[in-house]
Coordinates of C-alpha atoms and ligand atoms in Angstrom, one line a residue:
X1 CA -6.5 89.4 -28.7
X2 CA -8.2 86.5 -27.6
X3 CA -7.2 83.5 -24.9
X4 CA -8.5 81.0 -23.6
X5 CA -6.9 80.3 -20.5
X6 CA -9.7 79.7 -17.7
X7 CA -13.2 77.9 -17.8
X8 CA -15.0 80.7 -16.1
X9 CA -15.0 82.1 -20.0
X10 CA -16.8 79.6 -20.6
X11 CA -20.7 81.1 -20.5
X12 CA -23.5 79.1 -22.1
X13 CA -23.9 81.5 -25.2
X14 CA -20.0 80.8 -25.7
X15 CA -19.9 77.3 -25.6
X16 CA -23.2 76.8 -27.3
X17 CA -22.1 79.0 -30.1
X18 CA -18.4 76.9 -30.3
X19 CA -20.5 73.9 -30.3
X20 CA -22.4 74.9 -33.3
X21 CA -19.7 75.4 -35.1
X22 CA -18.2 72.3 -34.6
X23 CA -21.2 70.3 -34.9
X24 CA -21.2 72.3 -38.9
X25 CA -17.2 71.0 -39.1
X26 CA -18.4 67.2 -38.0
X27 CA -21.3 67.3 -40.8
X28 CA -19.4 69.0 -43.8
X29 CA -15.4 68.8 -43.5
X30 CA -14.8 69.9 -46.8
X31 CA -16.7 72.9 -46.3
X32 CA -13.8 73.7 -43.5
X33 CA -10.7 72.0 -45.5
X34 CA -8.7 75.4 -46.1
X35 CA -10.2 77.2 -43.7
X36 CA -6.6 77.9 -41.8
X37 CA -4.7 78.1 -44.9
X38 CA -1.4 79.4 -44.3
X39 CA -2.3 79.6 -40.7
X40 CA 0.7 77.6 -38.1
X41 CA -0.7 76.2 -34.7
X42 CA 2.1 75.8 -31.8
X43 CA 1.9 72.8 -29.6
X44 CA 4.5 73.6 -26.5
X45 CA 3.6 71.0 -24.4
X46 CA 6.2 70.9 -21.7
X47 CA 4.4 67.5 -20.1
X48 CA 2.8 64.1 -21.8
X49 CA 0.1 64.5 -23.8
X50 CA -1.5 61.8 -26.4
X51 CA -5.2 63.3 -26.9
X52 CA -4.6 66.5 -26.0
X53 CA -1.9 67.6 -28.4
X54 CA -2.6 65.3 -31.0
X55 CA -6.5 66.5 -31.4
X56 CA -5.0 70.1 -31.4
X57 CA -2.7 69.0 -34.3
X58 CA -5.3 66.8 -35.9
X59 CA -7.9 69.9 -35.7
X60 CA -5.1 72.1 -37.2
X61 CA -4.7 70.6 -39.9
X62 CA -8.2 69.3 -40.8
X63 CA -8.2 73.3 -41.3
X64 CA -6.0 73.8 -44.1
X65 CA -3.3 75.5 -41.6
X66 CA 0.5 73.6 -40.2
X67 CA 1.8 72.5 -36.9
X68 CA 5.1 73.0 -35.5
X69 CA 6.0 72.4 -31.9
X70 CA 7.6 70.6 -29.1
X71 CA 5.9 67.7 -26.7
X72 CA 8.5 68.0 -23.8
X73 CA 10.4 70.1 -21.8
X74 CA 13.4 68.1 -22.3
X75 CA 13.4 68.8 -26.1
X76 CA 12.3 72.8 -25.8
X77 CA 15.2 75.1 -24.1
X78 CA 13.2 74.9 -21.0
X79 CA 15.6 72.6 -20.4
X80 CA 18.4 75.2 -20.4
X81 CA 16.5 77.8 -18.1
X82 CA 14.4 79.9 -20.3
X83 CA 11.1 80.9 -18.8
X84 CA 8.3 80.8 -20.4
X85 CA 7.5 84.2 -20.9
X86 CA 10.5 84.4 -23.5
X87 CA 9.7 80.9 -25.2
X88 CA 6.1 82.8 -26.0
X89 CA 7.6 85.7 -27.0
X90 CA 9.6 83.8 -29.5
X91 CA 7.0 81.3 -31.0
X92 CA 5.0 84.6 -31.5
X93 CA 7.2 85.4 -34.2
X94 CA 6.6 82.0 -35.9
X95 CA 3.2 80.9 -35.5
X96 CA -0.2 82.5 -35.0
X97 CA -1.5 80.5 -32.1
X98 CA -0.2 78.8 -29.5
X99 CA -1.1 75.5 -27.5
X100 CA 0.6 75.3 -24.3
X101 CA 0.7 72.4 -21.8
X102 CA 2.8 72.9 -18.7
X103 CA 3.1 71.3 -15.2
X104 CA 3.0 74.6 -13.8
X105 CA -0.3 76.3 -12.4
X106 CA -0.9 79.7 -14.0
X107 CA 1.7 79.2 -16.7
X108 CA -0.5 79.3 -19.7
X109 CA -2.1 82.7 -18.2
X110 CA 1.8 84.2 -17.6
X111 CA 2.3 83.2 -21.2
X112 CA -0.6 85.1 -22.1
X113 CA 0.2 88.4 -21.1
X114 CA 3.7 88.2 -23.1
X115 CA 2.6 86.7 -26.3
X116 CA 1.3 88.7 -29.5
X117 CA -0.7 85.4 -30.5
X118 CA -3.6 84.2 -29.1
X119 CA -2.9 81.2 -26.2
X120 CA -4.9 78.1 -25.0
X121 CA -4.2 77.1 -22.0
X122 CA -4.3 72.9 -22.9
X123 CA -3.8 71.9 -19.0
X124 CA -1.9 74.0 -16.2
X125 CA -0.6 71.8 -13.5
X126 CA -3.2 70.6 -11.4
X127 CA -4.9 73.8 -11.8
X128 CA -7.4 73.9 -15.3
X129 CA -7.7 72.5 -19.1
X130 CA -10.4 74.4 -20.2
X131 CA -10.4 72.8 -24.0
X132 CA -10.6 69.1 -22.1
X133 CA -13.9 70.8 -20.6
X134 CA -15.0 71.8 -24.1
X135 CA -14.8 68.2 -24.8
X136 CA -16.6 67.3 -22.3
X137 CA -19.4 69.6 -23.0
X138 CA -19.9 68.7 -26.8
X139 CA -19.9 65.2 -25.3
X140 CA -22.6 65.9 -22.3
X141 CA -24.7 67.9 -25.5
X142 CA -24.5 65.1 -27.6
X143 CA -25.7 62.3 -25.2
X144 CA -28.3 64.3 -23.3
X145 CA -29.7 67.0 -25.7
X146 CA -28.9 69.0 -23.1
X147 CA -26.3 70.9 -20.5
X148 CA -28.8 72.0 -17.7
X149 CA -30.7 69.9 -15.3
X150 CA -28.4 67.2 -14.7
X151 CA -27.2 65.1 -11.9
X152 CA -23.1 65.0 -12.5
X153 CA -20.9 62.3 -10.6
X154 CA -17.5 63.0 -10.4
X155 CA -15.7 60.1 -9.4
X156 CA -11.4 59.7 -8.6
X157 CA -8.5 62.4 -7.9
X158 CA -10.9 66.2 -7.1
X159 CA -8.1 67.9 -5.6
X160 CA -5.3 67.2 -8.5
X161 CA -7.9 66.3 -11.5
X162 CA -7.3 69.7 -13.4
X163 CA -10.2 68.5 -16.1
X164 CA -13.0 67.6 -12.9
X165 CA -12.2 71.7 -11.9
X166 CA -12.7 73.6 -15.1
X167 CA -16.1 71.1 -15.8
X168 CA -17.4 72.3 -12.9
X169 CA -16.8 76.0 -13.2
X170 CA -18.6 75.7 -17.1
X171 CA -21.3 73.3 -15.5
X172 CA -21.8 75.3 -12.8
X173 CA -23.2 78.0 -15.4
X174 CA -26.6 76.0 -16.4
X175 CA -29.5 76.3 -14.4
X176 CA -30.7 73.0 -12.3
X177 CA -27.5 71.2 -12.3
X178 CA -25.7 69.5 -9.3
X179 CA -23.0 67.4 -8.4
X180 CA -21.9 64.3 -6.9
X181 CA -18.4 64.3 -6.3
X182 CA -16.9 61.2 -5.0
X183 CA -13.6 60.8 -3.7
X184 CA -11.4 59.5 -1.2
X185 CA -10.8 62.2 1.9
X186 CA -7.5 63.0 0.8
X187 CA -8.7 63.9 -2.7
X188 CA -11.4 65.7 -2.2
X189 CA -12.2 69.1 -4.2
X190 CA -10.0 72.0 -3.1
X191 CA -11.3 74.2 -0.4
X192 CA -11.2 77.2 -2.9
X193 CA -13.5 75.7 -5.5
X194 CA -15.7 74.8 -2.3
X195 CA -15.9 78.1 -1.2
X196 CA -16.9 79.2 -4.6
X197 CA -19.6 76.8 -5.2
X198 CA -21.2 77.7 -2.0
X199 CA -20.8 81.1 -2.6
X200 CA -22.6 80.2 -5.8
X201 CA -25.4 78.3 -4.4
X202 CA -24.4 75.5 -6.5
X203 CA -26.0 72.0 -5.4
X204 CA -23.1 69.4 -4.5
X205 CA -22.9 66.7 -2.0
X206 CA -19.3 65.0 -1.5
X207 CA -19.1 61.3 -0.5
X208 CA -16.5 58.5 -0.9
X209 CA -18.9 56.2 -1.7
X210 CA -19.7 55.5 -5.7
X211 CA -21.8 52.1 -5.8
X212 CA -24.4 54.2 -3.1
X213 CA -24.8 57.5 -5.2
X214 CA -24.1 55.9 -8.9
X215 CA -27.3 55.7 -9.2
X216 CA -28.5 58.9 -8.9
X217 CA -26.2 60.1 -11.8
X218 CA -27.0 61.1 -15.5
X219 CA -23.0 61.4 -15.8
X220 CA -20.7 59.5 -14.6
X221 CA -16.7 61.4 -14.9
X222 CA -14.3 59.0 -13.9
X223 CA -10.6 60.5 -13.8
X224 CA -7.0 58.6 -12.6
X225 CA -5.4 59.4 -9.7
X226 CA -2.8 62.1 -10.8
X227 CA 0.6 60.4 -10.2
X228 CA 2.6 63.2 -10.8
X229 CA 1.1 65.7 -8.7
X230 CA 1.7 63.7 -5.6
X231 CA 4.6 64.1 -2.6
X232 CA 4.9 60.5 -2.5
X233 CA 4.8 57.1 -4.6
X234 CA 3.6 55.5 -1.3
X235 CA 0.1 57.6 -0.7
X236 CA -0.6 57.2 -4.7
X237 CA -0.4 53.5 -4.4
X238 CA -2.4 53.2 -1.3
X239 CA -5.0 55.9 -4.2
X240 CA -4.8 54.8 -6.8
X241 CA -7.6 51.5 -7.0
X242 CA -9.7 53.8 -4.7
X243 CA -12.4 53.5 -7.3
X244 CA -12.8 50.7 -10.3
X245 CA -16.1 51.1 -12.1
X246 CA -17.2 47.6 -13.2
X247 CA -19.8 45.8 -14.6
X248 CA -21.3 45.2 -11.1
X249 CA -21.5 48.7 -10.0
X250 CA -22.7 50.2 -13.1
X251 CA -25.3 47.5 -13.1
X252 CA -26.6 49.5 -10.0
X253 CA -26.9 52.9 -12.6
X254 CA -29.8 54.6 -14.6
X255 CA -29.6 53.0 -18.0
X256 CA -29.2 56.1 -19.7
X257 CA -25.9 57.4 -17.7
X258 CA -23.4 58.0 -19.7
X259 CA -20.0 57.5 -18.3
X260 CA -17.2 59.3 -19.3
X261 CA -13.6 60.0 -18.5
X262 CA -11.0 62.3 -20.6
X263 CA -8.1 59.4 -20.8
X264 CA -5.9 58.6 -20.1
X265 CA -7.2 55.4 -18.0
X266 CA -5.2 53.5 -16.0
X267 CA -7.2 50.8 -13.6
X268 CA -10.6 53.2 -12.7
X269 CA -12.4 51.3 -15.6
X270 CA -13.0 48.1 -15.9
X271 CA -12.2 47.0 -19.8
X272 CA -15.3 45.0 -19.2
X273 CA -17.8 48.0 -19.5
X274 CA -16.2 49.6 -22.8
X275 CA -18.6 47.8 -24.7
X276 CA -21.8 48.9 -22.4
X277 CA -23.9 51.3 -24.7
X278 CA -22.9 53.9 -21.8
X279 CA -19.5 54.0 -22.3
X280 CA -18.7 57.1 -24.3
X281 CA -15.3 58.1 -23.1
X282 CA -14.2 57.0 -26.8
X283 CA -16.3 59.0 -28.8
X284 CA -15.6 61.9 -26.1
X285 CA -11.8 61.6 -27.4
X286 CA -13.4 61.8 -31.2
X287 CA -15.4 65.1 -30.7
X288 CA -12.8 67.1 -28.5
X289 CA -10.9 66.7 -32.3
X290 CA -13.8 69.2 -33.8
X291 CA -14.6 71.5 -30.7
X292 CA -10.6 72.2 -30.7
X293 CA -11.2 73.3 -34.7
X294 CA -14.3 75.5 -33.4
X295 CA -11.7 77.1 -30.8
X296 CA -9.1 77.6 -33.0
X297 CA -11.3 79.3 -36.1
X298 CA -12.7 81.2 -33.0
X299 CA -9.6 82.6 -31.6
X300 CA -8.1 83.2 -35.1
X301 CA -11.2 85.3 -35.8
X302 CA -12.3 83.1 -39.1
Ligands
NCD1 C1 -6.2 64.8 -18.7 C2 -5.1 65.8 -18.3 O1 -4.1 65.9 -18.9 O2 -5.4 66.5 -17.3 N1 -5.9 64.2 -19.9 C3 -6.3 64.8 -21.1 O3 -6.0 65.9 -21.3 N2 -7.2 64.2 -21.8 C4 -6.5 63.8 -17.6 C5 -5.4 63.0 -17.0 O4 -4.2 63.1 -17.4 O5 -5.7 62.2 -16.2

């Protein structure tokens, strides 16, 4: 049985095989049109979700197969005290793969080990959201031809940003790449994902300040400050405008950067720059739509 649950799975020969495959789905759809025929995706998304579960539907059934599923906790019987182990246990009986979204870290792996299906993990707390990454990387592929040698900013919340850690586990993987990560103190990386990129001998330099290092970047992946993962409303407003790319600091970048971001947005991008040729956090949304129908044909063995 196959999962995917962490971004450490994520080797180059993987992803540039999934990539492939999607790429083939992008450029002939009818080719793939009952390719899950018969097949039912869960979505058990037990926080908010617009891309994330949508695309997963979306990809579903693009592939021939149905959807069933719930988009918050309140409306699952979570809300009367079942764990998660048992809610997999059940939705093994009715579908054949399972989506699941949960504020919890490590949830998505503890539903792994009780379900009969095969799991993604589509965001775990503040922990990982290894199919956001998958995005990310079709999107990276697309715009630079490439998914080694590149200078990577990572701009906003490090510490809670669950997408910024699983792209750097997968981007650590490629030779000659190194990162930029820009934050304020208090959201810097965690220490653990620190340690391991030292351990790694993986090139990263942290600062707070973006208009100074911007233009060193190829990528630019700005993220919001995670509301919901902090203590208190009064540190996330003093946060949350740490950062606000706008048409005067992206003047200051190469032209070919391509900025990114996996959306929701809330003020760290200026409305001004969407139209800038470098703006690509639109058409990142698009393509996670097709990498998630690569996954799914994957982990359903098709
Ligand atoms: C991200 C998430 O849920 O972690 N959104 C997404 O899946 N596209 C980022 C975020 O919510 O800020």
């Amino acid at each position: 049985m196959k999962h995917l649950i962490d971004a450490k799975v994520l080797t180059p020969e993987y992803v540039g095989a999934l990539i492939s495959s999607a790429e083939d789905i992008l450029n002939n759809p009818s080719k793939y049109r009952e390719s899950c025929k018969g097949k039912i995706l869960a979505t058990l998304f037990y926080e908010p979700s617009t891309r994330t579960r949508l695309s997963f539907e979306s990809a579903m059934i693009g592939l021939g197969g149905s959807v069933l599923g719930f988009s918050s906790a309140e409306m699952s019987s979570a809300s009367k005290g079942e764990s998660v182990a048992d809610t997999i246990r059940v939705i093994s009986c009715y579908a054949d793969i399972a989506a699941i979204r949960h504020h919890k870290e490590g949830s998505a792996l503890a539903a792994s080990i009780y379900s009969n299906i095969p799991v993604i993990n589509a965001g775990d707390g503040g922990h990982q959201h290894p199919t956001q990454t998958l995005t990310d990387l079709i999107t990276i592929h697309k715009f630079k031809n490439k998914l080694d040698g590149l200078t990577i900013g990572l701009c906003g919340d490090l510490k809670f940003g669950r997408t910024v850690h699983s792209l750097i586990h997968a981007m650590s993987k490629y030779k000659n790449n190194s990162f930029l990560l820009v934050s304020p103190d208090e959201l810097r990386i965690p220490d653990y994902l620190r340690e391991e990129m030292t351990a790694g001998g993986v090139s990263f330099t942290e600062t707070e300040d973006l208009s100074s290092s911007i233009c060193d970047m190829d990528i630019l992946y700005m993220t919001r400050v995670q509301r919901e993962r902090f203590f208190n409303e009064e540190d996330y407003v003093r946060l949350k405008d740490s950062y606000i790319l706008n048409k005067q600091k992206l003047s200051l970048a190469k032209a070919d950067l391509a900025v990114m971001h996996p959306l929701p947005r809330v003020n760290e991008i200026a409305a001004e720059i969407d139209n800038d040729p470098r703006a690509v956090y639109f058409e990142q949304a698009r393509l996670g739509r097709y990498i998630r129908m690569a996954l799914i044909m994957d982990l359903l063995g098709i």
